[in-house]
Amino acid sequence: MLVRAGTRIPVDGVVASGASAVDESMLTGESMPVEKAAGSEVAGGTLNTSGVLTIRAARVGAETTLAQIVAELDVHYVLEGSVQSEGDHLGVAAELVRATDQARLWANSYPGDAGRFLEFEDSLANSLAGALSLKFVPGPAREYIPISKAAHDNYLRGLYCLSLRSRTGFEQARKYFAAATASDPHYARAYAGLAVAYNLMGSYSWMSSR
């Protein structure tokens, strides 16, 4: 079957021909698209973002990875999104997808200021909740302290490296968190991440306890 750019892959299968970047965030949570070429496996529900792919089906219907996740978690809808960052500008694209057939039910985009991303996170959460008619109990007003974008980017990279649960990942996480604290000595999250990285490396006996 032929899958063009901007459309979802309908089945689990293998790329017979073509090359593209596929957004697998619905399944993995990873925001960066994954390059696919002939011989690569693809999963139903993921989004073909660029080129044209010819796919040979391997699993359809209830046998697909997405269908099994839906059945196991009893999930009917998935809210997914992507983040774009250019200079001081942020952009978040969000869409609500019906898990059973990957039909897009709603979509919107939200611009933001990278220098005020903590406020943007709260504003985005409230906007999405309003769009999806979700009701949250309002919390106390918070005071936001400006954070360096470079520090926050390194912090996020550190979190990703921690999730790899490998020696190399922990070492890379430590470097990213340290870079974040160097960029912004007042960024508490980066210090907390650095402490977690050291704790995990010690727990796995991948560094001296002294």
GROMACS .gro file of C-alpha atoms in nm:
model
  210
    1MET     CA    1   0.000   0.000   0.000
    2LEU     CA    2   0.109   0.357  -0.071
    3VAL     CA    3   0.134   0.603   0.220
    4ARG     CA    4   0.187   0.967   0.129
    5ALA     CA    5   0.338   1.243   0.342
    6GLY     CA    6   0.101   1.382   0.606
    7THR     CA    7  -0.106   1.064   0.636
    8ARG     CA    8  -0.110   0.792   0.898
    9ILE     CA    9   0.018   0.443   0.836
   10PRO     CA   10  -0.290   0.217   0.860
   11VAL     CA   11  -0.124  -0.116   0.946
   12ASP     CA   12   0.187  -0.269   1.098
   13GLY     CA   13   0.424  -0.360   0.822
   14VAL     CA   14   0.759  -0.330   0.648
   15VAL     CA   15   0.870  -0.058   0.407
   16ALA     CA   16   0.900  -0.213   0.061
   17SER     CA   17   1.029   0.104  -0.104
   18GLY     CA   18   1.072   0.474  -0.039
   19ALA     CA   19   1.223   0.675   0.244
   20SER     CA   20   1.068   0.909   0.498
   21ALA     CA   21   1.067   1.029   0.857
   22VAL     CA   22   0.786   0.875   1.065
   23ASP     CA   23   0.642   1.034   1.378
   24GLU     CA   24   0.603   0.750   1.630
   25SER     CA   25   0.512   0.972   1.927
   26MET     CA   26   0.167   0.815   1.957
   27LEU     CA   27   0.332   0.485   2.052
   28THR     CA   28   0.669   0.580   2.202
   29GLY     CA   29   0.630   0.935   2.330
   30GLU     CA   30   0.944   1.033   2.140
   31SER     CA   31   0.884   1.364   1.962
   32MET     CA   32   1.163   1.329   1.704
   33PRO     CA   33   1.057   1.150   1.382
   34VAL     CA   34   1.241   0.828   1.298
   35GLU     CA   35   1.398   0.778   0.956
   36LYS     CA   36   1.253   0.483   0.765
   37ALA     CA   37   1.374   0.317   0.444
   38ALA     CA   38   1.329  -0.013   0.262
   39GLY     CA   39   1.330  -0.297   0.515
   40SER     CA   40   1.230  -0.078   0.813
   41GLU     CA   41   0.936  -0.185   1.028
   42VAL     CA   42   0.651   0.061   1.074
   43ALA     CA   43   0.352   0.059   1.308
   44GLY     CA   44  -0.009   0.142   1.238
   45GLY     CA   45  -0.121   0.478   1.373
   46THR     CA   46   0.217   0.646   1.323
   47LEU     CA   47   0.243   0.949   1.096
   48ASN     CA   48   0.441   0.966   0.773
   49THR     CA   49   0.582   1.320   0.784
   50SER     CA   50   0.777   1.365   0.463
   51GLY     CA   51   0.837   1.117   0.178
   52VAL     CA   52   0.624   0.854   0.009
   53LEU     CA   53   0.637   0.497   0.142
   54THR     CA   54   0.523   0.171  -0.009
   55ILE     CA   55   0.439  -0.065   0.277
   56ARG     CA   56   0.389  -0.440   0.284
   57ALA     CA   57   0.133  -0.522   0.553
   58ALA     CA   58   0.232  -0.763   0.830
   59ARG     CA   59  -0.042  -0.718   1.092
   60VAL     CA   60  -0.386  -0.565   1.053
   61GLY     CA   61  -0.690  -0.498   1.266
   62ALA     CA   62  -0.675  -0.633   1.621
   63GLU     CA   63  -0.324  -0.772   1.565
   64THR     CA   64  -0.155  -0.432   1.522
   65THR     CA   65   0.062  -0.283   1.797
   66LEU     CA   66  -0.176   0.009   1.844
   67ALA     CA   67  -0.482  -0.217   1.868
   68GLN     CA   68  -0.312  -0.426   2.136
   69ILE     CA   69  -0.225  -0.112   2.337
   70VAL     CA   70  -0.583   0.012   2.302
   71ALA     CA   71  -0.721  -0.319   2.427
   72GLU     CA   72  -0.474  -0.352   2.714
   73LEU     CA   73  -0.514   0.003   2.845
   74ASP     CA   74  -0.879   0.044   2.744
   75VAL     CA   75  -0.787   0.365   2.560
   76HIS     CA   76  -1.031   0.511   2.311
   77TYR     CA   77  -0.867   0.844   2.228
   78VAL     CA   78  -0.508   0.967   2.213
   79LEU     CA   79  -0.392   1.327   2.244
   80GLU     CA   80  -0.062   1.371   2.065
   81GLY     CA   81   0.148   1.667   1.968
   82SER     CA   82   0.476   1.798   1.837
   83VAL     CA   83   0.696   2.089   1.941
   84GLN     CA   84   0.889   2.322   1.713
   85SER     CA   85   1.148   2.566   1.842
   86GLU     CA   86   1.310   2.845   1.641
   87GLY     CA   87   1.504   3.112   1.825
   88ASP     CA   88   1.279   3.261   2.093
   89HIS     CA   89   0.964   3.118   1.938
   90LEU     CA   90   0.790   2.795   2.032
   91GLY     CA   91   0.507   2.620   1.857
   92VAL     CA   92   0.301   2.324   1.971
   93ALA     CA   93   0.071   2.134   1.735
   94ALA     CA   94  -0.182   1.908   1.908
   95GLU     CA   95  -0.442   1.668   1.775
   96LEU     CA   96  -0.698   1.429   1.919
   97VAL     CA   97  -0.702   1.092   1.746
   98ARG     CA   98  -0.953   0.808   1.782
   99ALA     CA   99  -0.742   0.506   1.873
  100THR     CA  100  -0.952   0.245   1.698
  101ASP     CA  101  -0.916   0.384   1.343
  102GLN     CA  102  -0.664   0.672   1.384
  103ALA     CA  103  -0.924   0.924   1.267
  104ARG     CA  104  -0.827   1.283   1.357
  105LEU     CA  105  -1.115   1.437   1.551
  106TRP     CA  106  -0.962   1.773   1.645
  107ALA     CA  107  -0.641   1.969   1.591
  108ASN     CA  108  -0.497   2.307   1.679
  109SER     CA  109  -0.164   2.488   1.711
  110TYR     CA  110  -0.038   2.710   1.993
  111PRO     CA  111   0.246   2.967   1.967
  112GLY     CA  112   0.463   3.053   2.267
  113ASP     CA  113   0.764   3.245   2.391
  114ALA     CA  114   1.070   3.029   2.465
  115GLY     CA  115   1.183   3.274   2.730
  116ARG     CA  116   0.860   3.220   2.926
  117PHE     CA  117   0.814   2.848   2.866
  118LEU     CA  118   0.703   2.765   3.223
  119GLU     CA  119   0.408   3.002   3.183
  120PHE     CA  120   0.354   2.863   2.833
  121GLU     CA  121   0.330   2.508   2.974
  122ASP     CA  122   0.051   2.610   3.212
  123SER     CA  123  -0.125   2.815   2.945
  124LEU     CA  124  -0.104   2.526   2.701
  125ALA     CA  125  -0.244   2.279   2.954
  126ASN     CA  126  -0.537   2.512   3.027
  127SER     CA  127  -0.602   2.570   2.656
  128LEU     CA  128  -0.605   2.198   2.582
  129ALA     CA  129  -0.829   2.127   2.878
  130GLY     CA  130  -1.071   2.394   2.758
  131ALA     CA  131  -1.067   2.265   2.402
  132LEU     CA  132  -1.139   1.911   2.518
  133SER     CA  133  -1.398   2.024   2.775
  134LEU     CA  134  -1.195   1.894   3.069
  135LYS     CA  135  -1.249   2.048   3.411
  136PHE     CA  136  -0.961   2.105   3.651
  137VAL     CA  137  -0.968   2.247   4.001
  138PRO     CA  138  -0.770   2.573   3.978
  139GLY     CA  139  -0.452   2.574   4.184
  140PRO     CA  140  -0.288   2.863   4.365
  141ALA     CA  141  -0.130   3.138   4.160
  142ARG     CA  142   0.238   3.077   4.093
  143GLU     CA  143   0.527   3.315   4.048
  144TYR     CA  144   0.743   3.228   3.747
  145ILE     CA  145   1.118   3.280   3.749
  146PRO     CA  146   1.271   3.336   3.403
  147ILE     CA  147   1.481   3.037   3.295
  148SER     CA  148   1.745   3.021   3.022
  149LYS     CA  149   1.618   2.841   2.712
  150ALA     CA  150   1.959   2.676   2.667
  151ALA     CA  151   1.941   2.544   3.023
  152HIS     CA  152   1.592   2.404   2.972
  153ASP     CA  153   1.689   2.240   2.641
  154ASN     CA  154   1.984   2.066   2.812
  155TYR     CA  155   1.755   1.964   3.098
  156LEU     CA  156   1.512   1.797   2.855
  157ARG     CA  157   1.798   1.619   2.678
  158GLY     CA  158   1.917   1.497   3.018
  159LEU     CA  159   1.573   1.356   3.096
  160TYR     CA  160   1.571   1.168   2.767
  161CYS     CA  161   1.917   1.021   2.834
  162LEU     CA  162   1.802   0.909   3.180
  163SER     CA  163   1.512   0.723   3.020
  164LEU     CA  164   1.759   0.510   2.819
  165ARG     CA  165   1.859   0.333   3.143
  166SER     CA  166   2.211   0.259   3.022
  167ARG     CA  167   2.556   0.354   3.142
  168THR     CA  168   2.613   0.571   2.838
  169GLY     CA  169   2.272   0.730   2.883
  170PHE     CA  170   2.337   0.815   3.248
  171GLU     CA  171   2.678   0.965   3.164
  172GLN     CA  172   2.526   1.176   2.888
  173ALA     CA  173   2.244   1.282   3.120
  174ARG     CA  174   2.496   1.396   3.379
  175LYS     CA  175   2.673   1.609   3.118
  176TYR     CA  176   2.348   1.766   2.998
  177PHE     CA  177   2.231   1.847   3.351
  178ALA     CA  178   2.571   1.994   3.435
  179ALA     CA  179   2.554   2.207   3.119
  180ALA     CA  180   2.208   2.324   3.223
  181THR     CA  181   2.330   2.437   3.565
  182ALA     CA  182   2.622   2.615   3.399
  183SER     CA  183   2.383   2.801   3.166
  184ASP     CA  184   2.151   2.894   3.450
  185PRO     CA  185   2.281   2.846   3.807
  186HIS     CA  186   1.932   2.914   3.945
  187TYR     CA  187   1.755   2.634   3.754
  188ALA     CA  188   1.656   2.395   4.034
  189ARG     CA  189   1.523   2.121   3.804
  190ALA     CA  190   1.868   2.081   3.648
  191TYR     CA  191   2.030   2.027   3.989
  192ALA     CA  192   1.762   1.773   4.076
  193GLY     CA  193   1.827   1.590   3.748
  194LEU     CA  194   2.201   1.591   3.815
  195ALA     CA  195   2.138   1.438   4.159
  196VAL     CA  196   1.920   1.165   4.006
  197ALA     CA  197   2.187   1.086   3.746
  198TYR     CA  198   2.457   1.049   4.011
  199ASN     CA  199   2.225   0.839   4.229
  200LEU     CA  200   2.141   0.600   3.944
  201MET     CA  201   2.504   0.564   3.838
  202GLY     CA  202   2.593   0.479   4.196
  203SER     CA  203   2.302   0.234   4.227
  204TYR     CA  204   2.421   0.048   3.918
  205SER     CA  205   2.782   0.057   4.046
  206TRP     CA  206   2.885   0.258   3.741
  207MET     CA  207   3.077   0.510   3.946
  208SER     CA  208   3.259   0.524   4.276
  209SER     CA  209   3.043   0.588   4.581
  210ARG     CA  210   3.311   0.818   4.722
   0.00000   0.00000   0.00000
